[in-house]
Short mmCIF file of C-alpha atoms in Angstrom, two decimals:
data_model
loop_
_atom_site.label_atom_id
_atom_site.label_comp_id
_atom_site.label_asym_id
_atom_site.label_seq_id
_atom_site.Cartn_x
_atom_site.Cartn_y
_atom_site.Cartn_z
CA MET T 971 -3.77 18.56 -0.25
CA LEU T 972 -6.55 19.78 -2.53
CA PHE T 973 -8.71 16.86 -1.38
CA TRP T 974 -8.37 17.85 2.28
CA ILE T 975 -9.14 21.52 1.52
CA ILE T 976 -12.33 20.57 -0.31
CA ALA T 977 -13.35 18.02 2.31
CA THR T 978 -12.78 20.47 5.17
CA ALA T 979 -14.73 23.20 3.39
CA LEU T 980 -17.67 20.84 2.78
CA VAL T 981 -17.71 19.75 6.42
CA CYS T 982 -17.72 23.37 7.61
CA VAL T 983 -20.48 24.37 5.19
CA LEU T 984 -22.67 21.44 6.18
CA ALA T 985 -22.09 22.00 9.88
CA SER T 986 -22.92 25.71 9.52
CA ALA T 987 -26.07 24.99 7.54
CA PHE T 988 -27.32 22.47 10.07
CA GLY T 989 -26.41 24.80 12.92
CA LEU T 990 -28.31 27.77 11.49
CA VAL T 991 -31.41 25.66 10.94
CA LEU T 992 -31.29 24.16 14.43
CA MET T 993 -30.44 27.32 16.34
CA ARG T 994 -32.70 29.80 14.50
CA ARG T 995 -35.53 31.12 16.70
CA PRO T 996 -38.81 31.20 14.70
CA ALA T 997 -40.29 34.13 16.69
CA GLN T 998 -41.29 36.05 13.55
CA ALA T 999 -42.43 33.08 11.53
CA GLY T 1000 -46.18 33.80 12.04
CA ALA T 1001 -45.99 37.54 11.39
CA SER T 1002 -43.94 37.02 8.27
CA ALA T 1003 -46.51 34.61 6.93
CA ALA T 1004 -49.37 37.06 7.61
CA GLU T 1005 -47.51 39.90 5.90
CA HIS T 1006 -46.97 37.65 2.92
CA ASP T 1007 -50.72 36.94 2.86
CA MET T 1008 -51.49 40.68 2.91
CA ARG T 1009 -49.34 41.23 -0.16
CA VAL T 1010 -51.14 38.40 -1.94
CA TYR T 1011 -54.56 39.81 -1.10
CA ARG T 1012 -53.62 43.28 -2.37
CA ASP T 1013 -52.47 41.75 -5.64
CA GLN T 1014 -55.75 39.87 -5.88
CA LEU T 1015 -57.74 43.12 -5.48
CA GLN T 1016 -55.73 44.77 -8.24
CA ASP T 1017 -56.29 41.78 -10.54
CA LEU T 1018 -59.99 41.86 -9.72
CA GLU T 1019 -60.31 45.54 -10.72
CA ARG T 1020 -58.53 44.85 -14.01
CA ASP T 1021 -60.92 41.97 -14.78
CA VAL T 1022 -63.93 44.19 -14.12
CA ALA T 1023 -62.51 46.95 -16.33
CA ARG T 1024 -61.98 44.47 -19.19
CA GLY T 1025 -65.48 43.15 -18.77
CA VAL T 1026 -64.45 39.56 -18.11
CA MET T 1027 -66.17 39.45 -14.70
CA ALA T 1028 -69.71 40.41 -13.76
CA ALA T 1029 -70.27 43.24 -11.26
CA ASP T 1030 -72.11 40.97 -8.78
CA ASP T 1031 -69.33 38.40 -8.79
CA ALA T 1032 -66.74 41.10 -8.36
CA THR T 1033 -68.60 42.49 -5.34
CA ARG T 1034 -68.74 39.09 -3.63
CA MET T 1035 -65.01 38.55 -4.22
CA ARG T 1036 -64.13 42.00 -2.83
CA VAL T 1037 -66.03 41.17 0.35
CA GLU T 1038 -64.21 37.81 0.72
CA ILE T 1039 -60.77 39.31 0.07
CA ALA T 1040 -61.48 42.13 2.51
CA ARG T 1041 -62.46 39.59 5.19
CA ARG T 1042 -59.19 37.71 4.72
CA MET T 1043 -57.18 40.93 4.82
CA LEU T 1044 -58.78 41.85 8.15
CA THR T 1045 -57.85 38.46 9.57
CA ALA T 1046 -54.25 38.78 8.39
CA ASP T 1047 -54.01 42.31 9.76
CA ARG T 1048 -55.22 41.12 13.17
CA MET T 1049 -52.57 38.36 13.17
CA ILE T 1050 -49.85 40.91 12.37
CA ARG T 1051 -50.93 43.27 15.17
CA THR T 1052 -51.34 40.54 17.80
CA GLY T 1053 -48.22 38.53 16.85
CA GLN T 1054 -50.23 35.34 16.40
CA GLY T 1055 -50.08 32.89 13.52
CA PRO T 1056 -49.25 29.38 12.39
CA GLY T 1057 -45.50 29.92 12.80
CA LEU T 1058 -45.80 30.62 16.56
CA ALA T 1059 -48.52 28.09 17.19
CA ALA T 1060 -46.01 25.23 16.82
CA GLY T 1061 -43.68 26.84 19.36
CA ALA T 1062 -39.90 27.05 19.27
CA ALA T 1063 -37.79 24.00 20.06
CA PRO T 1064 -36.16 24.00 23.51
CA ARG T 1065 -32.64 25.41 23.41
CA ALA T 1066 -31.17 22.26 25.01
CA THR T 1067 -32.70 20.13 22.27
CA SER T 1068 -31.26 22.38 19.60
CA TRP T 1069 -27.79 22.19 21.12
CA LEU T 1070 -28.08 18.41 21.39
CA ALA T 1071 -29.08 18.13 17.73
CA LEU T 1072 -26.20 20.40 16.73
CA ALA T 1073 -23.76 18.27 18.73
CA ALA T 1074 -25.06 15.15 16.97
CA VAL T 1075 -24.45 16.76 13.58
CA VAL T 1076 -20.89 17.72 14.55
CA LEU T 1077 -20.28 14.21 15.91
CA VAL T 1078 -21.46 12.59 12.67
CA LEU T 1079 -19.31 14.83 10.51
CA THR T 1080 -16.16 14.53 12.62
CA GLY T 1081 -16.77 10.79 13.12
CA GLY T 1082 -16.89 10.35 9.36
CA VAL T 1083 -13.53 12.09 9.04
CA GLY T 1084 -12.05 9.94 11.80
CA ALA T 1085 -13.38 6.73 10.26
CA TYR T 1086 -11.85 7.68 6.92
CA LEU T 1087 -8.48 8.40 8.54
CA ARG T 1088 -8.55 4.97 10.19
CA LEU T 1089 -10.12 2.81 7.49
CA GLY T 1090 -9.52 4.78 4.32
CA ALA T 1091 -6.38 5.60 2.39
CA PRO T 1092 -5.43 9.26 2.95
CA GLY T 1093 -3.03 10.50 0.35
CA TYR T 1094 -3.67 7.56 -1.97
CA ALA T 1095 -3.60 8.72 -5.56
CA ASP T 1096 -6.51 8.31 -7.93
CA GLN T 1097 -6.49 5.02 -9.84
CA PRO T 1098 -8.21 5.55 -13.18
CA LEU T 1099 -8.19 2.62 -15.56
CA ARG T 1100 -5.63 4.23 -17.84
CA ASP T 1101 -3.14 4.64 -14.99
CA ARG T 1102 -3.72 1.11 -13.71
CA LEU T 1103 -3.10 -0.34 -17.15
CA ALA T 1104 0.04 1.77 -17.46
CA ALA T 1105 1.26 0.53 -14.06
CA ALA T 1106 0.61 -3.08 -15.06
CA ASP T 1107 2.52 -2.55 -18.29
CA ALA T 1108 5.44 -0.98 -16.39
CA LEU T 1109 5.48 -3.93 -13.97
CA TYR T 1110 5.45 -6.35 -16.90
CA ARG T 1111 8.35 -4.62 -18.63
CA SER T 1112 10.46 -4.30 -15.48
CA ARG T 1113 10.55 -8.01 -14.64
CA PRO T 1114 13.97 -9.37 -13.72
CA THR T 1115 15.78 -11.58 -16.17
CA GLN T 1116 16.05 -15.33 -15.65
CA ASP T 1117 19.55 -15.02 -14.16
CA MET T 1118 18.54 -12.26 -11.77
CA ALA T 1119 15.42 -14.09 -10.64
CA GLU T 1120 17.36 -17.31 -10.05
CA GLN T 1121 19.92 -15.47 -7.94
CA ARG T 1122 17.22 -13.90 -5.80
CA ALA T 1123 15.39 -17.21 -5.40
CA ALA T 1124 18.55 -19.09 -4.47
CA ALA T 1125 19.28 -16.58 -1.71
CA THR T 1126 15.97 -17.28 0.04
CA ARG T 1127 15.32 -20.92 -0.87
CA PRO T 1128 15.71 -23.45 1.98
CA ALA T 1129 18.29 -26.17 1.59
CA ALA T 1130 17.12 -29.29 -0.24
CA PRO T 1131 16.81 -32.47 1.86
CA ASP T 1132 19.69 -34.88 1.71
CA ALA T 1133 19.31 -37.38 -1.10
CA ASP T 1134 20.03 -41.11 -0.94
CA PRO T 1135 23.77 -41.67 -1.59
CA ARG T 1136 22.94 -44.43 -4.06
CA PHE T 1137 20.72 -42.00 -5.96
CA LEU T 1138 23.58 -39.51 -6.08
CA ASP T 1139 25.88 -42.23 -7.42
CA LEU T 1140 23.36 -42.96 -10.17
CA MET T 1141 23.21 -39.26 -11.05
CA ARG T 1142 27.00 -39.05 -11.34
CA THR T 1143 26.92 -42.07 -13.63
CA LEU T 1144 24.15 -40.51 -15.70
CA ARG T 1145 26.04 -37.25 -16.10
CA ALA T 1146 29.20 -39.08 -17.12
CA THR T 1147 27.29 -41.18 -19.66
CA LEU T 1148 25.66 -38.11 -21.21
CA ALA T 1149 29.06 -36.46 -21.50
CA GLN T 1150 29.94 -39.33 -23.84
CA ARG T 1151 26.49 -39.44 -25.52
CA PRO T 1152 25.22 -35.85 -25.50
CA ASP T 1153 22.32 -36.61 -27.88
CA ASP T 1154 20.78 -39.46 -25.84
CA GLU T 1155 17.18 -38.24 -25.54
CA THR T 1156 16.15 -40.76 -22.90
CA GLY T 1157 19.16 -39.92 -20.77
CA LEU T 1158 18.61 -36.19 -21.15
CA ALA T 1159 14.96 -36.54 -20.11
CA LEU T 1160 16.05 -38.46 -17.01
CA LEU T 1161 18.76 -35.93 -16.26
CA ALA T 1162 16.36 -32.98 -16.52
CA ARG T 1163 13.79 -34.56 -14.21
CA ASN T 1164 16.26 -35.78 -11.63
CA GLU T 1165 18.26 -32.55 -11.47
CA MET T 1166 15.00 -30.80 -10.61
CA ILE T 1167 14.31 -33.43 -7.94
CA LEU T 1168 17.70 -32.79 -6.36
CA GLY T 1169 17.07 -29.05 -6.32
CA ASN T 1170 19.61 -28.32 -9.04
CA PHE T 1171 17.06 -26.20 -10.84
CA HIS T 1172 19.40 -24.37 -13.19
CA ALA T 1173 21.04 -27.63 -14.26
CA GLY T 1174 17.58 -29.15 -14.63
CA TRP T 1175 16.26 -26.66 -17.14
CA GLN T 1176 19.58 -26.58 -18.95
CA ALA T 1177 19.27 -30.35 -19.42
CA GLN T 1178 15.77 -29.78 -20.81
CA VAL T 1179 17.25 -27.31 -23.30
CA ARG T 1180 19.71 -30.00 -24.41
CA LEU T 1181 16.81 -32.45 -24.82
CA ILE T 1182 14.90 -30.01 -27.02
CA THR T 1183 18.01 -29.43 -29.13
CA ALA T 1184 18.53 -33.18 -29.50
CA LYS T 1185 14.94 -33.72 -30.65
CA GLY T 1186 15.23 -31.11 -33.36
CA ASP T 1187 12.17 -31.15 -35.62
CA ARG T 1188 10.51 -33.78 -33.41
CA VAL T 1189 10.20 -31.43 -30.45
CA GLU T 1190 6.69 -31.20 -28.99
CA ALA T 1191 4.74 -28.49 -27.20
CA GLU T 1192 5.01 -30.33 -23.89
CA ASP T 1193 8.82 -30.27 -24.15
CA TYR T 1194 8.75 -26.48 -24.27
CA ALA T 1195 6.07 -26.29 -21.58
CA ARG T 1196 8.20 -28.38 -19.22
CA LEU T 1197 11.22 -26.21 -19.97
CA GLY T 1198 9.25 -23.08 -19.13
CA GLU T 1199 7.97 -24.69 -15.94
CA ASP T 1200 11.48 -25.66 -14.88
CA MET T 1201 12.71 -22.13 -15.55
CA THR T 1202 9.83 -20.72 -13.50
CA ILE T 1203 10.60 -23.04 -10.59
CA ALA T 1204 14.26 -22.03 -10.76
CA ALA T 1205 13.19 -18.36 -10.68
CA GLY T 1206 11.25 -18.89 -7.46
CA GLY T 1207 7.86 -19.04 -9.16
CA LEU T 1208 8.28 -15.90 -11.25
CA VAL T 1209 7.53 -16.15 -14.97
CA THR T 1210 10.49 -14.29 -16.44
CA PRO T 1211 10.67 -12.85 -19.97
CA GLU T 1212 12.78 -15.83 -21.07
CA ALA T 1213 10.26 -18.32 -19.65
CA GLU T 1214 7.41 -16.39 -21.29
CA ASP T 1215 9.07 -16.84 -24.69
CA ILE T 1216 9.34 -20.58 -24.04
CA PHE T 1217 5.66 -20.88 -23.13
CA ALA T 1218 4.79 -18.92 -26.26
CA LYS T 1219 6.71 -21.48 -28.32
CA ALA T 1220 4.79 -24.30 -26.64
CA LEU T 1221 1.45 -22.63 -27.46
CA SER T 1222 2.54 -22.03 -31.04
CA LEU T 1223 2.89 -25.80 -31.38
CA ASP T 1224 -0.27 -26.64 -29.44
CA ILE T 1225 -2.63 -23.88 -28.39
CA ARG T 1226 -4.41 -26.35 -26.04
CA ASN T 1227 -1.35 -27.21 -23.95
CA GLY T 1228 -2.63 -26.89 -20.38
CA ARG T 1229 0.73 -26.45 -18.69
CA ALA T 1230 1.72 -23.49 -20.88
CA ARG T 1231 -1.74 -21.92 -20.59
CA TYR T 1232 -1.58 -22.13 -16.81
CA TYR T 1233 1.77 -20.36 -16.63
CA MET T 1234 0.69 -17.68 -19.09
CA GLY T 1235 -2.27 -17.02 -16.80
CA LEU T 1236 0.13 -16.88 -13.86
CA LEU T 1237 2.22 -14.34 -15.78
CA MET T 1238 -0.84 -12.11 -16.16
CA ALA T 1239 -1.74 -12.43 -12.48
CA GLN T 1240 1.82 -11.55 -11.41
CA ASN T 1241 1.78 -8.36 -13.48
CA GLY T 1242 -1.45 -6.68 -12.46
CA ARG T 1243 -3.77 -8.25 -15.04
CA GLY T 1244 -5.90 -10.46 -12.86
CA ASP T 1245 -8.79 -9.94 -15.27
CA ARG T 1246 -6.93 -11.69 -18.07
CA ALA T 1247 -5.61 -14.38 -15.73
CA PHE T 1248 -9.20 -15.12 -14.68
CA VAL T 1249 -10.31 -15.70 -18.27
CA ALA T 1250 -7.36 -18.03 -18.94
CA TRP T 1251 -7.71 -20.05 -15.74
CA ASP T 1252 -11.48 -20.30 -15.89
CA ALA T 1253 -11.13 -21.88 -19.35
CA LEU T 1254 -8.56 -24.33 -17.95
CA LEU T 1255 -10.90 -25.32 -15.11
CA ARG T 1256 -13.65 -26.06 -17.58
CA ALA T 1257 -11.32 -28.05 -19.83
CA GLY T 1258 -9.89 -30.23 -17.03
CA PRO T 1259 -8.99 -32.93 -16.38
CA ALA T 1260 -9.64 -32.80 -12.64
CA ASP T 1261 -6.29 -34.41 -11.77
CA ALA T 1262 -4.19 -32.02 -13.86
CA PRO T 1263 -1.47 -30.47 -11.65
CA TRP T 1264 -2.64 -26.92 -12.35
CA ILE T 1265 -6.25 -27.47 -11.24
CA ALA T 1266 -5.55 -27.25 -7.47
CA PRO T 1267 -3.61 -23.93 -7.56
CA ILE T 1268 -6.20 -22.46 -9.91
CA ARG T 1269 -9.01 -23.31 -7.50
CA GLN T 1270 -7.11 -21.61 -4.67
CA ASN T 1271 -6.93 -18.30 -6.56
CA ILE T 1272 -9.78 -18.20 -9.09
CA THR T 1273 -12.32 -16.54 -6.76
CA ALA T 1274 -9.99 -13.60 -6.05
CA LEU T 1275 -9.27 -13.27 -9.76
CA ALA T 1276 -13.01 -13.28 -10.50
CA TRP T 1277 -13.41 -10.29 -8.16
CA LEU T 1278 -10.59 -8.46 -9.95
CA ALA T 1279 -12.26 -9.23 -13.27
CA GLY T 1280 -15.59 -7.80 -12.03
CA VAL T 1281 -17.40 -11.14 -12.08
CA GLN T 1282 -19.97 -11.24 -9.29
CA ASP T 1283 -21.08 -14.42 -7.46
CA TYR T 1284 -18.59 -16.58 -9.37
CA THR T 1285 -18.76 -20.31 -8.70
CA PRO T 1286 -15.75 -22.32 -9.95
CA PRO T 1287 -16.87 -25.03 -12.39
CA ASN T 1288 -16.16 -28.68 -11.79
CA ALA T 1289 -13.36 -29.89 -14.04
CA PRO T 1290 -14.09 -33.02 -16.11
CA ALA T 1291 -13.03 -36.15 -14.25
CA SER T 1292 -9.85 -37.88 -15.35
CA THR T 1293 -10.16 -41.31 -16.89
CA ALA T 1294 -6.81 -42.23 -15.38
CA ALA T 1295 -7.86 -42.06 -11.71
CA VAL T 1296 -6.60 -44.92 -9.59
CA ASP T 1297 -8.39 -46.37 -6.57
CA PHE T 1298 -6.01 -48.56 -4.58
CA SER T 1299 -8.76 -49.62 -2.20
CA ALA T 1300 -9.95 -52.05 -4.88
CA ALA T 1301 -7.02 -54.32 -3.97
CA GLN T 1302 -8.05 -54.73 -0.34
CA GLY T 1303 -10.06 -57.95 -0.71
CA LEU T 1304 -7.61 -59.90 -2.92
CA SER T 1305 -5.11 -62.58 -2.02
CA PRO T 1306 -1.56 -61.35 -1.32
CA GLU T 1307 -0.32 -62.48 -4.74
CA ASP T 1308 -3.23 -60.99 -6.68
CA ARG T 1309 -3.11 -57.89 -4.54
CA THR T 1310 0.57 -57.35 -5.31
CA ARG T 1311 -0.01 -57.99 -9.01
CA MET T 1312 -2.90 -55.54 -9.18
CA ILE T 1313 -1.03 -52.84 -7.24
CA ARG T 1314 1.99 -53.34 -9.52
CA SER T 1315 -0.16 -52.76 -12.60
CA MET T 1316 -1.76 -49.64 -11.16
CA VAL T 1317 1.56 -48.30 -9.89
CA ASP T 1318 3.15 -48.55 -13.32
CA GLY T 1319 0.24 -46.72 -14.92
CA LEU T 1320 0.09 -44.04 -12.24
CA ALA T 1321 3.87 -43.50 -12.30
CA ALA T 1322 3.83 -43.09 -16.07
CA ARG T 1323 1.02 -40.56 -15.90
CA LEU T 1324 2.61 -38.51 -13.13
CA THR T 1325 5.90 -38.45 -15.03
CA ASP T 1326 4.26 -37.28 -18.26
CA GLN T 1327 1.44 -35.07 -16.99
CA GLY T 1328 1.96 -34.45 -13.29
CA GLY T 1329 -0.91 -34.68 -10.85
CA PRO T 1330 -2.35 -33.56 -7.48
CA PRO T 1331 -0.53 -34.37 -4.21
CA ASP T 1332 -2.99 -37.16 -3.37
CA ASP T 1333 -1.93 -39.12 -6.46
CA TRP T 1334 1.74 -38.72 -5.53
CA ALA T 1335 0.93 -39.90 -2.00
CA ARG T 1336 -0.86 -42.98 -3.35
CA LEU T 1337 2.07 -43.80 -5.60
CA ILE T 1338 4.57 -43.47 -2.74
CA ALA T 1339 2.49 -45.60 -0.37
CA ALA T 1340 1.96 -48.25 -3.06
CA LEU T 1341 5.70 -48.48 -3.72
CA ARG T 1342 6.26 -49.06 -0.02
CA VAL T 1343 3.64 -51.81 -0.08
CA LEU T 1344 5.63 -53.43 -2.89
CA GLY T 1345 8.84 -53.06 -0.89
CA GLU T 1346 10.43 -50.58 -3.32
CA THR T 1347 11.59 -48.24 -0.60
CA ASP T 1348 14.38 -46.64 -2.61
CA ARG T 1349 12.08 -45.84 -5.48
CA ALA T 1350 9.52 -44.47 -3.02
CA ALA T 1351 12.22 -42.22 -1.57
CA ARG T 1352 13.13 -40.87 -4.99
CA ILE T 1353 9.46 -40.21 -5.81
CA THR T 1354 9.05 -38.51 -2.43
CA ALA T 1355 12.00 -36.19 -3.16
CA GLU T 1356 10.52 -35.37 -6.56
CA ALA T 1357 7.08 -34.66 -5.09
CA ARG T 1358 8.57 -32.48 -2.37
CA GLY T 1359 10.30 -30.41 -5.02
CA ILE T 1360 7.08 -29.98 -6.98
CA PHE T 1361 4.97 -29.02 -3.96
CA ALA T 1362 7.67 -27.16 -2.04
CA ASN T 1363 5.35 -24.18 -1.45
CA ASP T 1364 2.31 -26.20 -0.36
CA PRO T 1365 2.56 -27.28 3.31
CA GLU T 1366 -0.59 -29.39 3.18
CA ALA T 1367 0.65 -31.28 0.12
CA LEU T 1368 4.01 -31.87 1.82
CA ARG T 1369 2.21 -33.23 4.88
CA ARG T 1370 0.29 -35.74 2.77
CA ILE T 1371 3.39 -36.81 0.89
CA ASP T 1372 5.45 -37.24 4.07
CA THR T 1373 2.60 -39.17 5.71
CA ALA T 1374 2.47 -41.56 2.77
CA PHE T 1375 6.24 -42.16 2.95
CA SER T 1376 6.30 -42.67 6.70
CA ALA T 1377 3.20 -44.90 6.86
CA PRO T 1378 3.71 -48.60 7.74
CA SER T 1379 4.80 -50.54 4.66
CA GLY T 1380 1.80 -52.84 4.83
CA ALA T 1381 -0.74 -50.04 4.60
CA ILE T 1382 -2.61 -48.93 1.52
CA ALA T 1383 -2.32 -45.21 0.75
CA PRO T 1384 -4.86 -43.14 2.68
CA GLN T 1385 -8.09 -42.57 0.79
CA GLU T 1386 -8.35 -38.80 0.97
CA PRO T 1387 -10.61 -36.93 -1.41
CA THR T 1388 -8.93 -35.64 -4.54
CA PRO T 1389 -9.60 -32.15 -5.96
#
């Protein structure tokens, strides 16, 4: 309310000031100027007499100055008596013009108020830095727990696509085997990945917890980073306090772990600290590699974060190229046997890398299409389900993945540019 009182008062004062200037009739401007000149001339005569009395001016010079001042006084007196002078010589502005100018002033002032009401934020509280930091801290501390976030995400998450019955049979066998061999690290790794593929996100990250427990002292930073990622996916993309602790453990083992650094930057962005998220993600972009799974989402958001961080004219850097890039078009000119052998070699390498490190949707599409070329339709279906789970929130990525799976089995994966 105080803002509107002050703003209204300022508008009224400005409008009144402009109105008085525009509407004032300068009929006495010339006479007032001449009267002012008369007062100046009288003062000059008094100063002249004082100078003569002190002996600082010669009598002849004083006489000449008296004559000149007297001449000017006569001229000013004539202007006062006749009502002539510089002020009236210019003439008064026409009344219609004055009213038009006054209307323009009122229009500008009221238009400014109207524009603010439409485009501004009336009633919006001040946002000093201290209050913004306090709000970000409150948002950070009020995050839902992992269980709460998973419940909210499950209520809005679309149903997972139906899986291949044979794949489901294999999963039941895997679960039964691990019930007998709970410390089987290979089985636990497979269980964690495949539960996530099926959309059983809670079971997926729980299996990853069992894997970390089984590894004991041999646990690595990437194990914790994957656990935190699985927990974040289960929570609908929100980095919960529990997931934050997991990412912190990963970074304590390897401060350079890209997956954990990405999600810690995401945590900052989700809680009102886009400035800190920008610093973290910009460093990840510069570190690369270009085919790391976090590079594409960073590029989609880094410009907005740069603005929040106060960085002007920011240009995202090019991430270092990956040495593991695969170009399936190199197999086009080979014989069918050599072509199959070459694709098989590249598929094995690409599949291993995507399993360990992840990758952009184009690499997943190439892997799926290559598996169909090799006739491994079931495996291609499982990879497609996994990729759809990873890129569930990216419609363009899902389109590329689905196109690769539905393409004719004799076609090489489409050569679309990678990030």
